[in-house]
PDB file of C-alpha atoms in Angstrom:
ATOM      1  CA  MET F 115      19.426 -33.796 -36.398  1.00 50.00           C
ATOM      2  CA  VAL F 116      21.633 -31.849 -38.018  1.00 58.00           C
ATOM      3  CA  ASN F 117      23.439 -29.672 -35.821  1.00 63.00           C
ATOM      4  CA  SER F 118      24.091 -26.329 -37.862  1.00 67.00           C
ATOM      5  CA  GLN F 119      23.734 -22.748 -36.838  1.00 74.00           C
ATOM      6  CA  LEU F 120      21.383 -20.476 -38.415  1.00 80.00           C
ATOM      7  CA  PHE F 121      23.630 -17.575 -37.975  1.00 83.00           C
ATOM      8  CA  LYS F 122      27.382 -17.790 -38.348  1.00 86.00           C
ATOM      9  CA  ARG F 123      28.250 -14.100 -37.176  1.00 91.00           C
ATOM     10  CA  MET F 124      27.315 -13.170 -34.053  1.00 93.00           C
ATOM     11  CA  VAL F 125      27.351  -9.997 -32.081  1.00 96.00           C
ATOM     12  CA  GLN F 126      30.557 -10.624 -29.735  1.00 96.00           C
ATOM     13  CA  ILE F 127      33.568  -9.140 -28.221  1.00 97.00           C
ATOM     14  CA  GLY F 128      36.238  -9.213 -30.677  1.00 97.00           C
ATOM     15  CA  ARG F 129      34.390  -9.451 -33.804  1.00 98.00           C
ATOM     16  CA  VAL F 130      35.587  -7.253 -36.748  1.00 98.00           C
ATOM     17  CA  VAL F 131      32.952  -5.157 -38.394  1.00 98.00           C
ATOM     18  CA  LEU F 132      32.365  -3.028 -41.602  1.00 98.00           C
ATOM     19  CA  LEU F 133      31.072   0.500 -40.700  1.00 98.00           C
ATOM     20  CA  ILE F 134      28.573   1.546 -43.364  1.00 97.00           C
ATOM     21  CA  ASN F 135      27.270   4.503 -41.708  1.00 95.00           C
ATOM     22  CA  GLY F 136      28.456   7.709 -40.319  1.00 93.00           C
ATOM     23  CA  ASP F 137      31.831   9.368 -40.262  1.00 95.00           C
ATOM     24  CA  PHE F 138      34.115   6.296 -40.800  1.00 96.00           C
ATOM     25  CA  LYS F 139      32.398   4.834 -43.379  1.00 96.00           C
ATOM     26  CA  ASN F 140      34.012   1.805 -45.172  1.00 95.00           C
ATOM     27  CA  ARG F 141      36.484   1.199 -42.384  1.00 97.00           C
ATOM     28  CA  ILE F 142      36.772  -1.639 -40.188  1.00 98.00           C
ATOM     29  CA  ALA F 143      36.944  -1.786 -36.354  1.00 98.00           C
ATOM     30  CA  VAL F 144      36.554  -4.209 -33.827  1.00 98.00           C
ATOM     31  CA  ILE F 145      33.599  -4.505 -31.043  1.00 98.00           C
ATOM     32  CA  VAL F 146      35.435  -3.961 -27.605  1.00 98.00           C
ATOM     33  CA  GLU F 147      32.350  -3.962 -25.478  1.00 98.00           C
ATOM     34  CA  ILE F 148      28.050  -5.047 -25.967  1.00 97.00           C
ATOM     35  CA  LEU F 149      26.341  -2.137 -24.211  1.00 97.00           C
ATOM     36  CA  ASP F 150      22.577  -3.465 -24.922  1.00 96.00           C
ATOM     37  CA  CYS F 151      20.951  -5.378 -27.912  1.00 94.00           C
ATOM     38  CA  ARG F 152      21.314  -2.624 -30.349  1.00 96.00           C
ATOM     39  CA  ARG F 153      24.545  -0.774 -29.374  1.00 98.00           C
ATOM     40  CA  VAL F 154      27.902  -1.896 -28.889  1.00 98.00           C
ATOM     41  CA  VAL F 155      31.358   0.167 -28.373  1.00 98.00           C
ATOM     42  CA  LEU F 156      33.827   0.024 -31.703  1.00 98.00           C
ATOM     43  CA  ASP F 157      37.634   0.319 -31.631  1.00 97.00           C
ATOM     44  CA  GLY F 158      39.558   0.646 -34.663  1.00 97.00           C
ATOM     45  CA  PRO F 159      43.537   2.068 -33.958  1.00 96.00           C
ATOM     46  CA  LYS F 160      45.012   0.862 -37.311  1.00 96.00           C
ATOM     47  CA  THR F 161      42.241   2.042 -39.052  1.00 96.00           C
ATOM     48  CA  CYS F 162      41.742   5.725 -37.611  1.00 95.00           C
ATOM     49  CA  VAL F 163      38.387   4.632 -36.022  1.00 97.00           C
ATOM     50  CA  SER F 164      38.299   6.726 -32.872  1.00 97.00           C
ATOM     51  CA  ARG F 165      36.615   4.369 -29.539  1.00 97.00           C
ATOM     52  CA  HIS F 166      32.703   5.226 -30.011  1.00 97.00           C
ATOM     53  CA  ILE F 167      29.182   3.824 -29.431  1.00 97.00           C
ATOM     54  CA  ALA F 168      27.842   2.623 -32.556  1.00 98.00           C
ATOM     55  CA  SER F 169      23.943   1.077 -33.294  1.00 97.00           C
ATOM     56  CA  CYS F 170      24.128  -2.585 -34.638  1.00 96.00           C
ATOM     57  CA  ASN F 171      22.546  -0.971 -37.730  1.00 97.00           C
ATOM     58  CA  ASP F 172      25.532   0.874 -38.785  1.00 97.00           C
ATOM     59  CA  PHE F 173      27.734  -1.782 -39.332  1.00 97.00           C
ATOM     60  CA  LEU F 174      28.077  -5.044 -41.255  1.00 97.00           C
ATOM     61  CA  LEU F 175      29.755  -8.342 -39.197  1.00 97.00           C
ATOM     62  CA  THR F 176      32.907  -9.925 -40.877  1.00 97.00           C
ATOM     63  CA  SER F 177      33.810 -13.338 -40.172  1.00 95.00           C
ATOM     64  CA  ILE F 178      37.382 -12.321 -38.717  1.00 97.00           C
ATOM     65  CA  MET F 179      37.385 -12.177 -34.718  1.00 97.00           C
ATOM     66  CA  VAL F 180      40.687 -10.566 -32.845  1.00 97.00           C
ATOM     67  CA  HIS F 181      40.874 -13.630 -30.220  1.00 95.00           C
ATOM     68  CA  SER F 182      41.497 -13.423 -26.526  1.00 93.00           C
ATOM     69  CA  LEU F 183      40.231  -9.416 -26.319  1.00 94.00           C
ATOM     70  CA  ALA F 184      38.760  -8.971 -22.988  1.00 95.00           C
ATOM     71  CA  HIS F 185      35.462  -6.781 -22.359  1.00 93.00           C
ATOM     72  CA  GLY F 186      36.402  -3.376 -22.281  1.00 93.00           C
ATOM     73  CA  ALA F 187      40.071  -3.743 -23.525  1.00 96.00           C
ATOM     74  CA  ARG F 188      41.438  -0.135 -24.140  1.00 97.00           C
ATOM     75  CA  THR F 189      42.977   0.799 -27.304  1.00 96.00           C
ATOM     76  CA  GLY F 190      46.548  -0.313 -27.007  1.00 96.00           C
ATOM     77  CA  ILE F 191      45.357  -3.778 -26.646  1.00 96.00           C
ATOM     78  CA  VAL F 192      43.347  -3.806 -29.136  1.00 97.00           C
ATOM     79  CA  ALA F 193      46.195  -2.433 -31.323  1.00 97.00           C
ATOM     80  CA  LYS F 194      48.532  -5.174 -29.733  1.00 97.00           C
ATOM     81  CA  ARG F 195      46.277  -8.068 -30.833  1.00 97.00           C
ATOM     82  CA  TRP F 196      45.425  -6.463 -34.447  1.00 97.00           C
ATOM     83  CA  ASP F 197      49.014  -6.597 -35.285  1.00 97.00           C
ATOM     84  CA  ALA F 198      49.975  -9.944 -33.723  1.00 97.00           C
ATOM     85  CA  GLN F 199      47.011 -11.632 -35.646  1.00 97.00           C
ATOM     86  CA  ASP F 200      47.769  -9.422 -38.717  1.00 97.00           C
ATOM     87  CA  ILE F 201      43.921  -8.326 -38.964  1.00 97.00           C
ATOM     88  CA  THR F 202      44.543  -6.041 -41.859  1.00 96.00           C
ATOM     89  CA  ALA F 203      45.856  -8.935 -44.030  1.00 97.00           C
ATOM     90  CA  GLN F 204      43.004 -11.313 -43.068  1.00 97.00           C
ATOM     91  CA  TRP F 205      40.441  -8.116 -44.007  1.00 98.00           C
ATOM     92  CA  ASN F 206      42.281  -7.627 -47.625  1.00 97.00           C
ATOM     93  CA  LYS F 207      41.829 -11.091 -48.448  1.00 97.00           C
ATOM     94  CA  THR F 208      38.231 -11.192 -48.151  1.00 97.00           C
ATOM     95  CA  THR F 209      35.686 -11.105 -50.634  1.00 96.00           C
ATOM     96  CA  MET F 210      33.889  -8.219 -48.784  1.00 95.00           C
ATOM     97  CA  ALA F 211      37.035  -6.030 -48.852  1.00 97.00           C
ATOM     98  CA  LYS F 212      37.680  -6.624 -52.819  1.00 97.00           C
ATOM     99  CA  LYS F 213      34.125  -5.622 -53.812  1.00 96.00           C
ATOM    100  CA  LEU F 214      34.788  -2.612 -51.662  1.00 95.00           C
ATOM    101  CA  LEU F 215      37.745  -1.904 -53.582  1.00 95.00           C
ATOM    102  CA  SER F 216      35.917  -2.734 -56.814  1.00 95.00           C
ATOM    103  CA  ARG F 217      33.128  -0.028 -56.475  1.00 94.00           C
ATOM    104  CA  GLN F 218      35.404   2.832 -54.855  1.00 94.00           C
ATOM    105  CA  ARG F 219      37.712   2.157 -58.168  1.00 95.00           C
ATOM    106  CA  ARG F 220      34.549   2.121 -60.573  1.00 94.00           C
ATOM    107  CA  ALA F 221      32.861   5.302 -58.907  1.00 95.00           C
ATOM    108  CA  GLN F 222      36.532   7.311 -59.594  1.00 97.00           C
ATOM    109  CA  LEU F 223      36.322   6.257 -62.945  1.00 96.00           C
ATOM    110  CA  ASN F 224      36.321   9.376 -65.614  1.00 97.00           C
ATOM    111  CA  ASP F 225      33.901   9.426 -68.858  1.00 97.00           C
ATOM    112  CA  PHE F 226      36.737   7.937 -71.092  1.00 98.00           C
ATOM    113  CA  GLU F 227      37.620   5.112 -68.607  1.00 97.00           C
ATOM    114  CA  ARG F 228      33.819   4.381 -68.782  1.00 97.00           C
ATOM    115  CA  PHE F 229      33.958   4.273 -72.495  1.00 98.00           C
ATOM    116  CA  GLN F 230      36.929   1.669 -72.017  1.00 98.00           C
ATOM    117  CA  VAL F 231      35.038  -0.584 -69.845  1.00 96.00           C
ATOM    118  CA  MET F 232      31.861  -0.723 -72.170  1.00 97.00           C
ATOM    119  CA  LEU F 233      34.472  -1.958 -75.179  1.00 98.00           C
ATOM    120  CA  LEU F 234      35.942  -4.736 -73.114  1.00 98.00           C
ATOM    121  CA  LYS F 235      32.701  -5.801 -71.933  1.00 97.00           C
ATOM    122  CA  LYS F 236      31.197  -5.458 -75.756  1.00 98.00           C
ATOM    123  CA  GLN F 237      34.327  -7.535 -76.814  1.00 98.00           C
ATOM    124  CA  ARG F 238      34.027 -10.263 -73.826  1.00 98.00           C
ATOM    125  CA  ARG F 239      30.163 -10.645 -75.060  1.00 98.00           C
ATOM    126  CA  ILE F 240      31.174 -11.290 -78.603  1.00 97.00           C
ATOM    127  CA  GLU F 241      33.647 -13.626 -77.748  1.00 97.00           C
ATOM    128  CA  VAL F 242      31.304 -15.717 -75.686  1.00 97.00           C
ATOM    129  CA  ALA F 243      28.687 -15.826 -78.167  1.00 96.00           C
ATOM    130  CA  LYS F 244      31.321 -16.789 -80.820  1.00 95.00           C
ATOM    131  CA  THR F 245      32.087 -19.979 -78.746  1.00 95.00           C
ATOM    132  CA  LEU F 246      28.513 -20.831 -77.847  1.00 94.00           C
ATOM    133  CA  SER F 247      27.504 -20.828 -81.411  1.00 93.00           C
ATOM    134  CA  VAL F 248      30.478 -22.870 -82.406  1.00 90.00           C
ATOM    135  CA  ALA F 249      29.787 -25.354 -79.700  1.00 88.00           C
ATOM    136  CA  SER F 250      26.364 -25.797 -80.336  1.00 83.00           C
ATOM    137  CA  LEU F 251      26.702 -26.679 -83.795  1.00 77.00           C
TER     138      LEU F 251
END
């Protein structure tokens, strides 16, 4: 029998999460305590996320873990572990962070920049069509 886990990311102490709702939207934090099956205590000392209780519906679990973090660790300890393991750099390398950054960039485009993007997409589409027509001959 194959021993593969169905779920790869568990709600556990030290798990880095991306907040998707509330005042700290699009910031990352760490789970420092699990209160019940729906609520956890989050802390993000390096991302300006104050220690607070959050619903499990308000964040996404990432694959990043802050190791050797005790239950209910204080903000100073979390900050030391964050720096020691360079969590911010690990986060910036993830595809989730890159997608979030590209979405924010696309939302800030003005009308002329959107027009330029449209022209570049059109040029790319024409080049792909040309190479496909040559390859099919």
